[in-house]
Each structure stands twice: as C-alpha cells, then as structure tokens.
C-alpha cells in the first residue's frame, strides 16, 4: 500500500482510543507561511484573534499556543504529502525550506504535550536527522519525541501511475505491451491493484493483445466487466476467482459495509455514507464510525478517495472528501453476494431505501434553492448528479417500495436540470400512476399535470391531454368537503387549471387558454406567499394575451393586446428577479424571450434580437444553452433576422435550432417548425435546391406526426405553399408535384390520424418525364423476387429508385454493362452459326 494508506491505517487504529484526527494535505505547499494556515484551517482556528487576517508570526504563535494548551482529549495531527519542505538538496540546488520546516517540527516537539501526536507522510526520510532540542531530557527524547521512520519500498500496491504502469509491464512478461497501453490499463483500473491483476491475468492467460484489451475496456467504461467476458478475454470463473481472493477475506461486518455502499453509483461524502450505513442516531459519532469502516475498506483497496471534493470559496468551510467504489468491484460484490446469501440481500435493500431517502432530501433542498439562487443550485447538484438521477430512477421504477416518501411530487424544478425530456416524461407518468393506485389524490393531481406538460411538449393534442387533466380535476372534486379549501388541495387545483390553460394555448385556442389561466390566478391569489407559482401563471397569461391579440385569418395584430401582454411579462420578470435576487434563474430567459417576441410583433426587431440574445446569455451563464429552451430562443432569433432581411445570420441560428430540437425532441411540431424554417431561409436566399431539400424533410416529419396521432405544426399551411412555389421555380415535373399533393392530402385525411402508414407497393411507372435518358423497358420487380429475403438481396446489390411506383432506374454504367453483354451474346451466336455453316459445306464437299 502507499504511504498515505499506511498512515490512514495507523489513524484508524488510534481512533479506536478516541484520538481526534486532523488531516492536512500539504501537497504543493513548500513554505512555513503556506503550511501553518492550512493546519489552522483544519483545526478550525482560522479567523480567531483580534483580526481576521493575521501576520505569519501571529499565525505561528496561535498554532503553537493551541498545540501546547490542547487538553480536550487526544489529537493526531496528520501532515500528508510533505514532499516540498523535506526534499533533499540536489547537487548545487539547495532546498532553503528544509531546515526551516525541521526546526518548526522541533519546536512542536519541545512543547511537551503528550496528548498530541504528529504523523508525517512524505517521499523523503528523516533518518539522518535527530532531535536537537536541549530542553528535553534523554528519557523524554526516547519516550516522546523521537521520529519513528517507516520506509516503504515500491511494490505492486503503490498507487503512483508510473509504478502501476510498470507493474503491468513486469507481470505481463512484456507480452507485446507498450508503455502507453500499460498506462491506459492502469488508468482504467484506477491504479487499483485488484483490478490491475485482473487485466494482467487477461494478458498472460489468453491470446488477447494489450491494444485489443485497451480498446475493449475503453469503449464502454461503465460495462468493463461485461466487455471482458463478452470479448472472451476472461471467463466469469476467472473474474470470480480473482475477486474472491480479496472479498472472501472480509469479515461479515466489512462485507456488509461494502455491500451497502455499492448502492451508490457515483462518488459520495462521508455524510452520505453514514446515512446509507444507518449510522445517523448521533451525527458526529455516526460519521466517526463511518470513517473507520471506510478506512478499513480503503486499506484493502476496495474503496478509493475521489478527486471531486468541493470547497465553498465564499467561506472557510473545509473541502469535503469524497469516496468512490470502482464499478468492477461494485458490480461483482452486488451481483455475487446478493445471489449467494439472502442476508446480504436484506442489507442491500435496507441500504437502498436509506440511499433513496437521503438523496430525495438533498434534491428537495436544491429544489428550494433553485428559487433563490439557481446558479449555486446547479453547481451543488453537479457532484451528486449521478446519485440523484439513480435515486429518481428507483423511485420511478419501484413506486410501491418508495410510496411513503412525501417529497416525490415536488421535484419539478430539479428534474428539469437532472433529466432530459424523455426521462422527465417517464418519471411523471409512472409516479402519477403509482399515486393514483395508492389513493393519494393531491399528489396524483400534481404529478398528472406535470405528466401532461411533458406530453404537450411532445406534440400530443387536446383530445389526448384534456381528458387526463379532467380526470385529475374530478378526483380533486370528489375529495371530502372538509378537505376542500385546504391549501394543498387548492394548489393542486391551481396546477391543473394552469395546465389546461397551457394546453389550449399550445393548440391555438388563446381565448380559452386565458379563461383557464384566469381561474388559476384567482385560486393562487389566496396564497400571497406562493410567488414562485405566480411567476409561472403571469408568464402564461402574458403569452395567451399576446396570442389572443393576433387575428390569424386577417393576418393582423392588435397592438393594445400585445402591450398588455408585455405588461404581464414585465410583472413576471420583476417578481422573478425579486425572488432570486438576480437574473440567474432558469425561468428568467423564458420571460425575457416572451418580451422579445412581443417586441417582434410590435415590429421592434432590433429590441427583439437584443432581448433574445440577452436571454441566451443567461442560459449560457446557467449552462443551459443546449436545452430545448435555448434552441427555441435561437429559432426566434432567426425569425427576427428574417424580418430584418439578414438571411445569412438567420440561417446560422435556424440550423442550430433545427439540429438541437431534432436531437432532443425527435418528431414534434416544434422540430417540424425548425426544419421548415431552414427551408424558408434558403428560399429567401434564392438557394432553391437546398430549400426544397429541407421543405421535403419538414413534409416528411409532418406526415409522421399525423400518422402517430399528433397535430401538425402551425406552419403546416405555409409549408405547403412554399414547397409548391419552390417546385415551380425549379420546374419540377408535374408527376412529382402531383405526388407531393397526394401526400399532403393523406397527411390531412382524418382517417389517417394516428394510423400507421401502409407499406409501399412496387408498381410500374406509367411515365417519368423527369428522365433525360432514352426510354428503357420498365421492369416489375415483383417478378424478380419471391420473398422478403430475395427483395432485400436485390435492393442491396442494385441501385433501385424505390418510390411508390417502384420501377427500376438503371444507371449509365449498368446500361453500358447490359449493352456489352448483349454484344458478347451476339458475337457468340454469330460464331456458332458461322462455324456450323462451314462444317456443313466441308462435309458436303
């Protein structure tokens, strides 16, 4: 093991006797002026005294006084990585700090406090240095003040990357292993000796090359164990035998601790470990016990110290050390031990439940923080994002197990950060169904409205969404009379009304939307403390008021209505900033985006673009630019640039929005609008071939939307107009235009809504006036195939123009080959006939 691990083992042993351990990492610190503040910080002595900022001499005196007068118990001061201060002189290079640091140690020894011990871990020894403090008697020097030096030779257990690399090279017998490959394998193993042995075993016992092994385990790091087995590099038995050498030596308590910690997929703090191990009755003692248990596992290379600890720069709070279990160890222990012993299954299930509850509480704190300081909330969730996402998945998939957790219905804000749109939809769908089955009406109504919001964003229509919300409203109205008027019930009503308003708004029924939103605002006005929800309702009312001011039929806009919408949006903005203390909140860009859209419709295009870009800047600051919200803003920027006739600028934003929406949302009306937008901009740039390409892509997406039961985008009508106009400009053949018209009719046929498209049949083409080549015989490919296998083979070998009419379109090369073939046949026939005639003449003669 390494020097730090040996020191940790010593600390674990003395901790049993109630020694308090202060760990100070001095990596990179080479002067006394840098070392003393680090020690003071660990001992919670920063800032004590008359001034917050003290001179080096004052800090030195404070530390020595604290060590000399320490009487609260017994303390171990562990100075780790003391390499720079003790680095020996090299040739003409003198380390001026070495003697200064050793003198400082001698002063501490001279304080004669037997309740304080010091452990120093360093790459350099002190064997040649003896204690020179004359105030100590010989007995004291021998009993108390001597430097106990333990030298560690490099071994297979060293955690240094280069030594780990050399270990793989040595023990694999240099079997075609380059140093780069060895280094890659060492990194993949996390310099964990147990896992390095596994990789070396693969190299020694099989024919696999080091390069293939690196490629295999690097392609899917999360599934390394699976990849090794699947690639035939090791067998399950080989893996099991290798792990069992260590696992089977654990005592039952150690095995239980390791198994319980395997429920955590990411890195974790000691506080999280204490909660999951069930050591929570006495917080300080529980953390102490958890440290001891983890320390034992660390000595056996089963738990590692992670490098992702966080320190709050705005305070003097200490860095939170984080731990991790390598995924190979986690997978093996969890799968094998649970399979073998039902007792361990109980350990694991109990730990999983504590894990879910712990991270649910953590997410709820972050959810509250989002309303006041979104940027800090995003920063805090980063380290535990993996653990929180996994907890959400467990709650979603094991609803009956985690039915008693009250916080599951109030996580909408944090879920927007942690999950993508599909994951959010699945979470709300499963949880709302679970709450309905459990009879929790209020939670069901809240979650159902959130589920409907996700479905609305995916393009589902009123006929699907409204009945879902009405079911929730019916459930609320059926609650006993004594519960009606209760705040939670009223807020559930508010969410449902708000949801109905958003549904009608998205389906171009702005006036109906405004009615539902007014009902939501009226309900919420009873609870002035619910400002966060009021921001959302004001935002929705602003956009519905704006939409109601637009007369689509007459293509006119009522300016007074747009100005009223702008007023609502400004109220929402002011309230949002008041709640958050700044613009850095994930809802602020949406509000600013709406204000920009209102300016756009008032023909204030410059103001609109400026506001859009400001909203995009806030999203960038919040690290949310690559979300659906960011791509929506980009699409709107393109729209304003089009009005300003800055088409090149519009194209950049339109294409970015299109690709982002297609990737995140798939086939939705929003994605279709973005594809259409790109085609429209190309048309305005008079690049008609490119325009036609994207307009046809938009048509195809609109067809898929209709066939899947979703509504068309609001650009459906204008898409048709532009597509046919481009076809006319390009002088597309009439047959092709008629085909597009037929597809449009099918995409508007109500009988096709929600009905999968039939498989296309291969038919003979009656005419193809678009071809410039001479007419060639038409071939019905149905005569060439007898089953699907023949058809697939034929299509793969030849280039077929497979349209609805399904006839063959040979290339020029194919035509040339065919002509050559016929010429050869003709020559052969000629020679046969000619040869036969000659023979007959000869015979007759």
PDB file of C-alpha atoms in Angstrom, residues 548-730:
ATOM      1  CA  UNK A 548     -55.356  36.437 -28.487  1.00  0.00           C
ATOM      2  CA  UNK A 549     -54.312  39.800 -29.951  1.00  0.00           C
ATOM      3  CA  UNK A 550     -53.342  38.127 -33.221  1.00  0.00           C
ATOM      4  CA  UNK A 551     -56.027  37.599 -35.856  1.00  0.00           C
ATOM      5  CA  UNK A 552     -54.648  34.746 -37.941  1.00  0.00           C
ATOM      6  CA  UNK A 553     -57.423  34.951 -40.537  1.00  0.00           C
ATOM      7  CA  UNK A 554     -56.886  38.643 -41.249  1.00  0.00           C
ATOM      8  CA  UNK A 555     -53.137  38.429 -40.553  1.00  0.00           C
ATOM      9  CA  UNK A 556     -53.377  41.449 -38.257  1.00  0.00           C
ATOM     10  CA  UNK A 557     -52.129  42.195 -34.740  1.00  0.00           C
ATOM     11  CA  UNK A 558     -53.892  44.358 -32.176  1.00  0.00           C
ATOM     12  CA  UNK A 559     -51.080  46.495 -30.663  1.00  0.00           C
ATOM     13  CA  UNK A 560     -53.001  47.201 -27.439  1.00  0.00           C
ATOM     14  CA  UNK A 561     -53.264  43.459 -26.726  1.00  0.00           C
ATOM     15  CA  UNK A 562     -49.544  42.971 -27.328  1.00  0.00           C
ATOM     16  CA  UNK A 563     -48.736  45.885 -24.998  1.00  0.00           C
ATOM     17  CA  UNK A 564     -50.935  44.327 -22.298  1.00  0.00           C
ATOM     18  CA  UNK A 565     -49.057  41.069 -22.741  1.00  0.00           C
ATOM     19  CA  UNK A 566     -45.788  42.975 -22.389  1.00  0.00           C
ATOM     20  CA  UNK A 567     -47.083  44.423 -19.123  1.00  0.00           C
ATOM     21  CA  UNK A 568     -47.828  40.939 -17.718  1.00  0.00           C
ATOM     22  CA  UNK A 569     -44.401  39.731 -18.781  1.00  0.00           C
ATOM     23  CA  UNK A 570     -42.727  42.682 -17.040  1.00  0.00           C
ATOM     24  CA  UNK A 571     -44.621  41.839 -13.825  1.00  0.00           C
ATOM     25  CA  UNK A 572     -43.437  38.237 -14.064  1.00  0.00           C
ATOM     26  CA  UNK A 573     -39.851  39.394 -14.694  1.00  0.00           C
ATOM     27  CA  UNK A 574     -39.812  41.789 -11.725  1.00  0.00           C
ATOM     28  CA  UNK A 575     -41.265  39.142  -9.400  1.00  0.00           C
ATOM     29  CA  UNK A 576     -38.783  36.537 -10.619  1.00  0.00           C
ATOM     30  CA  UNK A 577     -35.791  38.826 -10.037  1.00  0.00           C
ATOM     31  CA  UNK A 578     -37.189  39.801  -6.622  1.00  0.00           C
ATOM     32  CA  UNK A 579     -37.395  36.137  -5.603  1.00  0.00           C
ATOM     33  CA  UNK A 580     -33.998  35.150  -6.997  1.00  0.00           C
ATOM     34  CA  UNK A 581     -32.055  38.299  -6.226  1.00  0.00           C
ATOM     35  CA  UNK A 582     -30.698  38.320  -9.792  1.00  0.00           C
ATOM     36  CA  UNK A 583     -31.488  37.256 -13.348  1.00  0.00           C
ATOM     37  CA  UNK A 584     -29.670  33.951 -12.857  1.00  0.00           C
ATOM     38  CA  UNK A 585     -32.708  31.722 -12.653  1.00  0.00           C
ATOM     39  CA  UNK A 586     -33.762  29.156 -15.225  1.00  0.00           C
ATOM     40  CA  UNK A 587     -37.203  30.803 -15.715  1.00  0.00           C
ATOM     41  CA  UNK A 588     -35.819  34.280 -16.423  1.00  0.00           C
ATOM     42  CA  UNK A 589     -34.716  33.505 -20.013  1.00  0.00           C
ATOM     43  CA  UNK A 590     -38.249  32.318 -20.842  1.00  0.00           C
ATOM     44  CA  UNK A 591     -39.775  35.556 -19.579  1.00  0.00           C
ATOM     45  CA  UNK A 592     -37.238  37.646 -21.494  1.00  0.00           C
ATOM     46  CA  UNK A 593     -37.848  35.508 -24.580  1.00  0.00           C
ATOM     47  CA  UNK A 594     -41.568  36.298 -24.362  1.00  0.00           C
ATOM     48  CA  UNK A 595     -40.855  40.010 -24.026  1.00  0.00           C
ATOM     49  CA  UNK A 596     -38.654  39.776 -27.116  1.00  0.00           C
ATOM     50  CA  UNK A 597     -41.455  38.056 -29.056  1.00  0.00           C
ATOM     51  CA  UNK A 598     -43.867  40.846 -28.111  1.00  0.00           C
ATOM     52  CA  UNK A 599     -41.383  43.460 -29.343  1.00  0.00           C
ATOM     53  CA  UNK A 600     -41.018  41.452 -32.552  1.00  0.00           C
ATOM     54  CA  UNK A 601     -44.763  41.633 -33.196  1.00  0.00           C
ATOM     55  CA  UNK A 602     -44.672  45.365 -32.499  1.00  0.00           C
ATOM     56  CA  UNK A 603     -42.015  45.470 -35.266  1.00  0.00           C
ATOM     57  CA  UNK A 604     -39.271  46.456 -32.844  1.00  0.00           C
ATOM     58  CA  UNK A 605     -36.905  43.894 -34.383  1.00  0.00           C
ATOM     59  CA  UNK A 606     -33.647  45.319 -33.027  1.00  0.00           C
ATOM     60  CA  UNK A 607     -35.038  45.292 -29.473  1.00  0.00           C
ATOM     61  CA  UNK A 608     -36.309  41.757 -30.024  1.00  0.00           C
ATOM     62  CA  UNK A 609     -32.903  40.434 -31.134  1.00  0.00           C
ATOM     63  CA  UNK A 610     -31.160  42.167 -28.226  1.00  0.00           C
ATOM     64  CA  UNK A 611     -33.580  40.619 -25.728  1.00  0.00           C
ATOM     65  CA  UNK A 612     -33.302  37.173 -27.319  1.00  0.00           C
ATOM     66  CA  UNK A 613     -29.516  37.321 -27.134  1.00  0.00           C
ATOM     67  CA  UNK A 614     -29.686  38.515 -23.542  1.00  0.00           C
ATOM     68  CA  UNK A 615     -31.873  35.508 -22.701  1.00  0.00           C
ATOM     69  CA  UNK A 616     -29.385  33.257 -24.468  1.00  0.00           C
ATOM     70  CA  UNK A 617     -26.509  34.777 -22.469  1.00  0.00           C
ATOM     71  CA  UNK A 618     -28.303  33.997 -19.209  1.00  0.00           C
ATOM     72  CA  UNK A 619     -28.825  30.417 -20.379  1.00  0.00           C
ATOM     73  CA  UNK A 620     -25.108  30.204 -21.175  1.00  0.00           C
ATOM     74  CA  UNK A 621     -24.257  31.510 -17.699  1.00  0.00           C
ATOM     75  CA  UNK A 622     -26.573  28.863 -16.264  1.00  0.00           C
ATOM     76  CA  UNK A 623     -25.029  26.181 -18.514  1.00  0.00           C
ATOM     77  CA  UNK A 624     -28.434  25.543 -20.104  1.00  0.00           C
ATOM     78  CA  UNK A 625     -27.813  26.768 -23.649  1.00  0.00           C
ATOM     79  CA  UNK A 626     -28.020  23.242 -25.074  1.00  0.00           C
ATOM     80  CA  UNK A 627     -31.580  22.690 -23.863  1.00  0.00           C
ATOM     81  CA  UNK A 628     -34.926  22.895 -25.645  1.00  0.00           C
ATOM     82  CA  UNK A 629     -35.314  26.396 -24.239  1.00  0.00           C
ATOM     83  CA  UNK A 630     -32.020  27.510 -25.781  1.00  0.00           C
ATOM     84  CA  UNK A 631     -32.936  26.123 -29.190  1.00  0.00           C
ATOM     85  CA  UNK A 632     -36.343  27.804 -29.022  1.00  0.00           C
ATOM     86  CA  UNK A 633     -34.634  31.171 -28.488  1.00  0.00           C
ATOM     87  CA  UNK A 634     -32.266  30.520 -31.397  1.00  0.00           C
ATOM     88  CA  UNK A 635     -35.206  29.777 -33.680  1.00  0.00           C
ATOM     89  CA  UNK A 636     -36.831  33.064 -32.640  1.00  0.00           C
ATOM     90  CA  UNK A 637     -33.609  34.985 -33.298  1.00  0.00           C
ATOM     91  CA  UNK A 638     -33.661  33.535 -36.820  1.00  0.00           C
ATOM     92  CA  UNK A 639     -37.260  34.737 -37.223  1.00  0.00           C
ATOM     93  CA  UNK A 640     -36.349  38.319 -36.285  1.00  0.00           C
ATOM     94  CA  UNK A 641     -33.305  38.289 -38.566  1.00  0.00           C
ATOM     95  CA  UNK A 642     -35.568  37.173 -41.415  1.00  0.00           C
ATOM     96  CA  UNK A 643     -37.773  40.209 -40.842  1.00  0.00           C
ATOM     97  CA  UNK A 644     -34.640  42.363 -40.890  1.00  0.00           C
ATOM     98  CA  UNK A 645     -33.645  40.612 -44.182  1.00  0.00           C
ATOM     99  CA  UNK A 646     -30.374  39.431 -42.620  1.00  0.00           C
ATOM    100  CA  UNK A 647     -30.818  35.977 -44.094  1.00  0.00           C
ATOM    101  CA  UNK A 648     -27.245  34.717 -43.647  1.00  0.00           C
ATOM    102  CA  UNK A 649     -27.441  35.451 -39.907  1.00  0.00           C
ATOM    103  CA  UNK A 650     -30.886  33.879 -39.765  1.00  0.00           C
ATOM    104  CA  UNK A 651     -29.604  30.668 -41.373  1.00  0.00           C
ATOM    105  CA  UNK A 652     -26.925  30.138 -38.714  1.00  0.00           C
ATOM    106  CA  UNK A 653     -29.417  30.313 -35.838  1.00  0.00           C
ATOM    107  CA  UNK A 654     -32.129  28.402 -37.736  1.00  0.00           C
ATOM    108  CA  UNK A 655     -29.844  25.433 -38.473  1.00  0.00           C
ATOM    109  CA  UNK A 656     -28.554  25.260 -34.895  1.00  0.00           C
ATOM    110  CA  UNK A 657     -32.104  25.306 -33.550  1.00  0.00           C
ATOM    111  CA  UNK A 658     -33.204  22.639 -36.024  1.00  0.00           C
ATOM    112  CA  UNK A 659     -30.418  20.176 -35.170  1.00  0.00           C
ATOM    113  CA  UNK A 660     -30.852  20.724 -31.434  1.00  0.00           C
ATOM    114  CA  UNK A 661     -34.617  20.236 -31.469  1.00  0.00           C
ATOM    115  CA  UNK A 662     -34.420  17.127 -33.644  1.00  0.00           C
ATOM    116  CA  UNK A 663     -31.840  15.591 -31.324  1.00  0.00           C
ATOM    117  CA  UNK A 664     -33.628  16.437 -28.063  1.00  0.00           C
ATOM    118  CA  UNK A 665     -37.287  16.139 -29.077  1.00  0.00           C
ATOM    119  CA  UNK A 666     -37.393  13.891 -32.117  1.00  0.00           C
ATOM    120  CA  UNK A 667     -40.583  14.245 -34.186  1.00  0.00           C
ATOM    121  CA  UNK A 668     -42.625  17.063 -32.651  1.00  0.00           C
ATOM    122  CA  UNK A 669     -44.414  20.111 -34.088  1.00  0.00           C
ATOM    123  CA  UNK A 670     -41.561  22.236 -32.712  1.00  0.00           C
ATOM    124  CA  UNK A 671     -38.965  20.192 -34.604  1.00  0.00           C
ATOM    125  CA  UNK A 672     -41.057  20.386 -37.780  1.00  0.00           C
ATOM    126  CA  UNK A 673     -41.235  24.179 -37.482  1.00  0.00           C
ATOM    127  CA  UNK A 674     -37.453  24.387 -37.188  1.00  0.00           C
ATOM    128  CA  UNK A 675     -36.908  22.206 -40.264  1.00  0.00           C
ATOM    129  CA  UNK A 676     -39.395  24.346 -42.205  1.00  0.00           C
ATOM    130  CA  UNK A 677     -37.607  27.496 -41.020  1.00  0.00           C
ATOM    131  CA  UNK A 678     -34.316  26.350 -42.567  1.00  0.00           C
ATOM    132  CA  UNK A 679     -36.072  25.643 -45.878  1.00  0.00           C
ATOM    133  CA  UNK A 680     -37.767  29.048 -45.794  1.00  0.00           C
ATOM    134  CA  UNK A 681     -34.485  30.889 -45.186  1.00  0.00           C
ATOM    135  CA  UNK A 682     -32.795  29.065 -48.064  1.00  0.00           C
ATOM    136  CA  UNK A 683     -35.731  30.086 -50.251  1.00  0.00           C
ATOM    137  CA  UNK A 684     -35.218  33.730 -49.337  1.00  0.00           C
ATOM    138  CA  UNK A 685     -31.528  33.312 -50.171  1.00  0.00           C
ATOM    139  CA  UNK A 686     -32.708  32.007 -53.582  1.00  0.00           C
ATOM    140  CA  UNK A 687     -30.975  28.679 -52.992  1.00  0.00           C
ATOM    141  CA  UNK A 688     -33.983  26.723 -54.165  1.00  0.00           C
ATOM    142  CA  UNK A 689     -32.461  23.255 -54.370  1.00  0.00           C
ATOM    143  CA  UNK A 690     -31.405  23.410 -50.709  1.00  0.00           C
ATOM    144  CA  UNK A 691     -34.759  24.954 -49.834  1.00  0.00           C
ATOM    145  CA  UNK A 692     -36.629  22.084 -51.464  1.00  0.00           C
ATOM    146  CA  UNK A 693     -34.491  19.546 -49.566  1.00  0.00           C
ATOM    147  CA  UNK A 694     -35.466  20.933 -46.142  1.00  0.00           C
ATOM    148  CA  UNK A 695     -39.083  21.624 -47.070  1.00  0.00           C
ATOM    149  CA  UNK A 696     -39.448  17.969 -48.076  1.00  0.00           C
ATOM    150  CA  UNK A 697     -37.846  16.942 -44.755  1.00  0.00           C
ATOM    151  CA  UNK A 698     -40.419  19.102 -42.981  1.00  0.00           C
ATOM    152  CA  UNK A 699     -43.201  17.452 -45.019  1.00  0.00           C
ATOM    153  CA  UNK A 700     -41.923  14.001 -44.044  1.00  0.00           C
ATOM    154  CA  UNK A 701     -41.893  14.951 -40.362  1.00  0.00           C
ATOM    155  CA  UNK A 702     -45.403  16.397 -40.606  1.00  0.00           C
ATOM    156  CA  UNK A 703     -46.533  13.087 -42.179  1.00  0.00           C
ATOM    157  CA  UNK A 704     -45.004  11.124 -39.314  1.00  0.00           C
ATOM    158  CA  UNK A 705     -46.636  13.440 -36.770  1.00  0.00           C
ATOM    159  CA  UNK A 706     -50.070  12.913 -38.313  1.00  0.00           C
ATOM    160  CA  UNK A 707     -49.639   9.160 -38.558  1.00  0.00           C
ATOM    161  CA  UNK A 708     -48.533   8.999 -34.893  1.00  0.00           C
ATOM    162  CA  UNK A 709     -51.656  10.823 -33.727  1.00  0.00           C
ATOM    163  CA  UNK A 710     -50.024  14.215 -33.139  1.00  0.00           C
ATOM    164  CA  UNK A 711     -51.185  17.534 -34.618  1.00  0.00           C
ATOM    165  CA  UNK A 712     -49.449  19.385 -37.409  1.00  0.00           C
ATOM    166  CA  UNK A 713     -47.240  22.344 -36.603  1.00  0.00           C
ATOM    167  CA  UNK A 714     -48.683  25.808 -37.027  1.00  0.00           C
ATOM    168  CA  UNK A 715     -46.503  26.179 -40.162  1.00  0.00           C
ATOM    169  CA  UNK A 716     -48.279  23.314 -41.965  1.00  0.00           C
ATOM    170  CA  UNK A 717     -50.252  25.513 -44.384  1.00  0.00           C
ATOM    171  CA  UNK A 718     -47.407  27.841 -45.275  1.00  0.00           C
ATOM    172  CA  UNK A 719     -45.092  24.838 -45.677  1.00  0.00           C
ATOM    173  CA  UNK A 720     -47.319  23.546 -48.492  1.00  0.00           C
ATOM    174  CA  UNK A 721     -47.385  26.937 -50.221  1.00  0.00           C
ATOM    175  CA  UNK A 722     -43.622  27.316 -50.137  1.00  0.00           C
ATOM    176  CA  UNK A 723     -42.940  23.733 -51.234  1.00  0.00           C
ATOM    177  CA  UNK A 724     -45.132  24.086 -54.345  1.00  0.00           C
ATOM    178  CA  UNK A 725     -43.666  27.519 -55.107  1.00  0.00           C
ATOM    179  CA  UNK A 726     -40.109  26.131 -54.976  1.00  0.00           C
ATOM    180  CA  UNK A 727     -41.154  23.215 -57.196  1.00  0.00           C
ATOM    181  CA  UNK A 728     -42.485  25.656 -59.779  1.00  0.00           C
ATOM    182  CA  UNK A 729     -39.295  27.728 -59.698  1.00  0.00           C
ATOM    183  CA  UNK A 730     -37.185  24.580 -60.175  1.00  0.00           C
TER     184      UNK A 730
END
